[in-house]
Every structure is written in C-alpha cells, then in structure tokens.
mmCIF file of C-alpha atoms in Angstrom:
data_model
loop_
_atom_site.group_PDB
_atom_site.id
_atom_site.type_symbol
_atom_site.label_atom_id
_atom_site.label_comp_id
_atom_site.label_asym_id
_atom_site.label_seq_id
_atom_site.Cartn_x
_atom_site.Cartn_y
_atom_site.Cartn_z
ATOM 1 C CA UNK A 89 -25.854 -8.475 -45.246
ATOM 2 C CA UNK A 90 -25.332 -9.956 -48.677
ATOM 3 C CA UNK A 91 -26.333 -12.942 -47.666
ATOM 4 C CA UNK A 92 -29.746 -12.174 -46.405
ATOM 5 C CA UNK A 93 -30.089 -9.372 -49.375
ATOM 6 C CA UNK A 94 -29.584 -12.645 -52.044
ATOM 7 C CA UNK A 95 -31.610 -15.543 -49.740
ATOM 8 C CA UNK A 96 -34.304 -12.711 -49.679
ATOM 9 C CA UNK A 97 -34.077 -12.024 -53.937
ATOM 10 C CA UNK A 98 -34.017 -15.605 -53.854
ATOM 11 C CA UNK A 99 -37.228 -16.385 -52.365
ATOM 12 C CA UNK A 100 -38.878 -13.614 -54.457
ATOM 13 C CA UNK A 101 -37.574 -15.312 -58.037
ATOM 14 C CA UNK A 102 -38.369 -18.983 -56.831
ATOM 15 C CA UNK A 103 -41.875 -17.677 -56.589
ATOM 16 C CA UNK A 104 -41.970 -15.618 -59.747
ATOM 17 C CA UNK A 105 -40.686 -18.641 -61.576
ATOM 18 C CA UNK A 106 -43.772 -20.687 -59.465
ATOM 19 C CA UNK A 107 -46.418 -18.349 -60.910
ATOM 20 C CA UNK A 108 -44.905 -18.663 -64.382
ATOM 21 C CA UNK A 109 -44.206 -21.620 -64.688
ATOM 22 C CA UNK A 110 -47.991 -22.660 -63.378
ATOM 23 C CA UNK A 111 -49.514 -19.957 -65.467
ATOM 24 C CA UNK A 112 -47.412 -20.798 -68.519
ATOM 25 C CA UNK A 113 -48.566 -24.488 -67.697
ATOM 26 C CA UNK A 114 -52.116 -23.627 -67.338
ATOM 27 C CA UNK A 115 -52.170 -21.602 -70.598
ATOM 28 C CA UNK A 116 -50.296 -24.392 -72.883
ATOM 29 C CA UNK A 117 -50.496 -27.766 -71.413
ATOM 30 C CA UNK A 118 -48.345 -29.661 -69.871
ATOM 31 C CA UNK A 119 -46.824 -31.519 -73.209
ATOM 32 C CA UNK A 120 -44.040 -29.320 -73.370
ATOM 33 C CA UNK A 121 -42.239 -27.583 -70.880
ATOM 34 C CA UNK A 122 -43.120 -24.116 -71.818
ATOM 35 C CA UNK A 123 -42.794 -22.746 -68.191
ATOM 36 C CA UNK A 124 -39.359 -23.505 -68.009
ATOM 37 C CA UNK A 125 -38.457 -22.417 -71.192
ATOM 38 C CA UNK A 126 -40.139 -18.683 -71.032
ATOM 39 C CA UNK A 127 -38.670 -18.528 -67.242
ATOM 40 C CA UNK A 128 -34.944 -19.356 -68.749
ATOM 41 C CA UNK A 129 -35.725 -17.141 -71.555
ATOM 42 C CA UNK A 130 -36.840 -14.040 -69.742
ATOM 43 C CA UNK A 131 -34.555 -14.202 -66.977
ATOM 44 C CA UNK A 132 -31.854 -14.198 -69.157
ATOM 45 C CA UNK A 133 -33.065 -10.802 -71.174
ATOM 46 C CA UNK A 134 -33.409 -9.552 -67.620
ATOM 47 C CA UNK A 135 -29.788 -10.187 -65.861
ATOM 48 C CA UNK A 136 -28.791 -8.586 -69.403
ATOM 49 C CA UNK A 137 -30.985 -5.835 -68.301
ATOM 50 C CA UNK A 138 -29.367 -5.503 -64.560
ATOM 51 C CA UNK A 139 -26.446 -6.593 -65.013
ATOM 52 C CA UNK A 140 -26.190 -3.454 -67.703
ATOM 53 C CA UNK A 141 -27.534 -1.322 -65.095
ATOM 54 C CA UNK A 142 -25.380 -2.338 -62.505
ATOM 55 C CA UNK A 143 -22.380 -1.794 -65.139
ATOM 56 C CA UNK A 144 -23.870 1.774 -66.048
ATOM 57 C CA UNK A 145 -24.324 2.816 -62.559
ATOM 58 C CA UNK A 146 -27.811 3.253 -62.996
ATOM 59 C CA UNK A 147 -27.929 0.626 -60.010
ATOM 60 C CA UNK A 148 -25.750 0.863 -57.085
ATOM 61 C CA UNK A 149 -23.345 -2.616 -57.620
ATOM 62 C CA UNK A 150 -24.321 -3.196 -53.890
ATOM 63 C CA UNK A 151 -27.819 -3.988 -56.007
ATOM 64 C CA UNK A 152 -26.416 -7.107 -58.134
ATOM 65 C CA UNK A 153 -26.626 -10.040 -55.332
ATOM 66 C CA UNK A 154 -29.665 -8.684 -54.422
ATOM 67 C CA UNK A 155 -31.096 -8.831 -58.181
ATOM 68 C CA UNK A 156 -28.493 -11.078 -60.091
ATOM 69 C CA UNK A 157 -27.647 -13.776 -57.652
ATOM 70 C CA UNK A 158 -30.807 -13.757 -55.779
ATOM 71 C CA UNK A 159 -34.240 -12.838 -57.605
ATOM 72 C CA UNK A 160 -32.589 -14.217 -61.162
ATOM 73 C CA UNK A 161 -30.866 -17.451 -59.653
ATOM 74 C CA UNK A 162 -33.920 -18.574 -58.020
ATOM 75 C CA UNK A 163 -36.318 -17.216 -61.116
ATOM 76 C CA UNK A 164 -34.286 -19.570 -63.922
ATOM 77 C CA UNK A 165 -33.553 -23.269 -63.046
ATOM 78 C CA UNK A 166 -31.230 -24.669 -64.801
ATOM 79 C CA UNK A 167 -31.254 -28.443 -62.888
ATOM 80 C CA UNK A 168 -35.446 -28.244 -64.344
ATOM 81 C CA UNK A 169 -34.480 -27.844 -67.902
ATOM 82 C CA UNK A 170 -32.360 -30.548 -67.761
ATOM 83 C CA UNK A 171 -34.617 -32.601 -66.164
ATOM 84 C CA UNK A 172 -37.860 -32.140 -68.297
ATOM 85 C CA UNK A 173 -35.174 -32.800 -70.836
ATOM 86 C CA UNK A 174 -34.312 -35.551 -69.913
ATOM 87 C CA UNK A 175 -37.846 -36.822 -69.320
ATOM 88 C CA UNK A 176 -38.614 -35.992 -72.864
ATOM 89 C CA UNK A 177 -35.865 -37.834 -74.266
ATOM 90 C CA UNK A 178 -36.901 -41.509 -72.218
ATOM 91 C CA UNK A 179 -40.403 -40.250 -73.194
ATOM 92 C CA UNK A 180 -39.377 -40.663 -76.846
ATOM 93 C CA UNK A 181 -39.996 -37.109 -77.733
ATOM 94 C CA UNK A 182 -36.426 -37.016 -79.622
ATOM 95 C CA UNK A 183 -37.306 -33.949 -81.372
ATOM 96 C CA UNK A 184 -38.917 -32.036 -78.727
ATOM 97 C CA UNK A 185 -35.681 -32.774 -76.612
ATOM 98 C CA UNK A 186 -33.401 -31.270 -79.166
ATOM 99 C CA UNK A 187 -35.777 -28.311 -79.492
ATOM 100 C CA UNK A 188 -35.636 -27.956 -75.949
ATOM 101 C CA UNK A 189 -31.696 -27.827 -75.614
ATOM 102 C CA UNK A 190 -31.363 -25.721 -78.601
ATOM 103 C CA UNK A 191 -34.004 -23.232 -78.171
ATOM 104 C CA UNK A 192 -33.214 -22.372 -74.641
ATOM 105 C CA UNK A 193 -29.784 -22.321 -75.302
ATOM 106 C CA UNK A 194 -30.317 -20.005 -78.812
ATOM 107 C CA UNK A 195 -32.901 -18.058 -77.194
ATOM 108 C CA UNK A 196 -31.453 -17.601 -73.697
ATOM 109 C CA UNK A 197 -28.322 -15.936 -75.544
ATOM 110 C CA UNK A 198 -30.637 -13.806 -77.845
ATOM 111 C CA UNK A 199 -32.197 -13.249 -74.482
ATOM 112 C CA UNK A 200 -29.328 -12.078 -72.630
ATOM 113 C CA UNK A 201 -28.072 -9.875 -75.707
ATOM 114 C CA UNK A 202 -31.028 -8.194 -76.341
ATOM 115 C CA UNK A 203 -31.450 -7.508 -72.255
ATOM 116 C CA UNK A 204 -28.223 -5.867 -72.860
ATOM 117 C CA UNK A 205 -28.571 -3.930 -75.889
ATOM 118 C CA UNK A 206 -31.861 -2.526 -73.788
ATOM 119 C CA UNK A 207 -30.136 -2.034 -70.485
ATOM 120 C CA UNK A 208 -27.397 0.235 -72.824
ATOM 121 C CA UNK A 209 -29.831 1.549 -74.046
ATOM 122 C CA UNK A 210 -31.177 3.066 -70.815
ATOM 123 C CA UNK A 211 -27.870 4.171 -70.104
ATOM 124 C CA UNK A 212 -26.369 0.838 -68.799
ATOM 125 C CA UNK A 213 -22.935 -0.168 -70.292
#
C-alpha cells in the first residue's frame, strides 16, 4: 500500500513542481532558474511543515510516504538544480552559479527551519 500511497503523492508533486516551475518561468524569464529555486525552497518549508505534523501526531505517521516521500520528492528536484547549475556555469554565468548553489542551499535550510518552527507551532514537535 505504501507503495502506491508514495507513486500516487509522487505524481501529484511532479505536477505541482510542473505548474511552478512554468508559472515561475512565465512570470521571470527564463535567465535564471527561478522555478527551481522557489520549488526547492518551498518544498523544503513544507516537509518542515509535515514532517512536524507527522512528529506531533497531528498526522497519522502512516501519512509521511504519502506526503514526505511522495508529493515532496517529486515537487523538489534536486538532479534540476544541479543541472541548470551546471548549465550556468559552461554558460559563463560564474556568479549566478554560485548564487544558485548558495541560495538554495541557505534558503532551503531557512526553509526547512522555519516549516518547522510553523509546524510546532500548530502543535507539531
């Protein structure tokens, strides 16, 4: 059952981090991956966020593949920020590549922390 309860979550976060990632796109050009960045971003506030729950009990821990494994592992993409990385660095874009690396990095732990600090704060531990 796990299995079909995470390729299921799965399938719903690949296509949440489609939408994003094309609306994010759309909104601020394609010079910088943006998309990837707010998808890594987010999804790391929101596993802090569920994975608090799940610790809390305010979500049954039958919940976390469902939500952790499946919806967040297929909304971030970790093998796509390395790639546009990488793209920017042959590109040239030196500085854009070290933003890259450090700001998802910096702000996927902020991320993650402050997804916690909420989820605790709605009763999560």
């Amino acid at each position: 059952m796990n299995v079909l309860l995470v390729a299921l979550g799965g399938a719903i976060g690949s296509v949440a981090r489609y939408l994003m990632g094309a609306f994010i796109a759309n909104r601020f050009g394609p010079d910088f991956p943006w998309g990837t960045f707010a998808v890594n971003v987010s999804g790391s506030f929101l596993i802090g966020v569920i994975l608090s729950f799940v610790g809390g009990g305010m979500l049954p821990a039958g919940a976390r593949p469902f939500l952790a494994v499946g919806i967040m592992g297929g909304y971030t993409t970790f093998s796509t920020y390395n790639y546009e990385t990488l793209q920017l660095i042959q590109g040239g874009e030196f500085g854009a590549a070290v933003f890259n690396t450090l700001g998802q990095v910096v702000a996927g732990l902020v991320g993650v922390y402050l997804g916690v600090v909420f989820g605790r704060a709605l009763g999560g531990t």
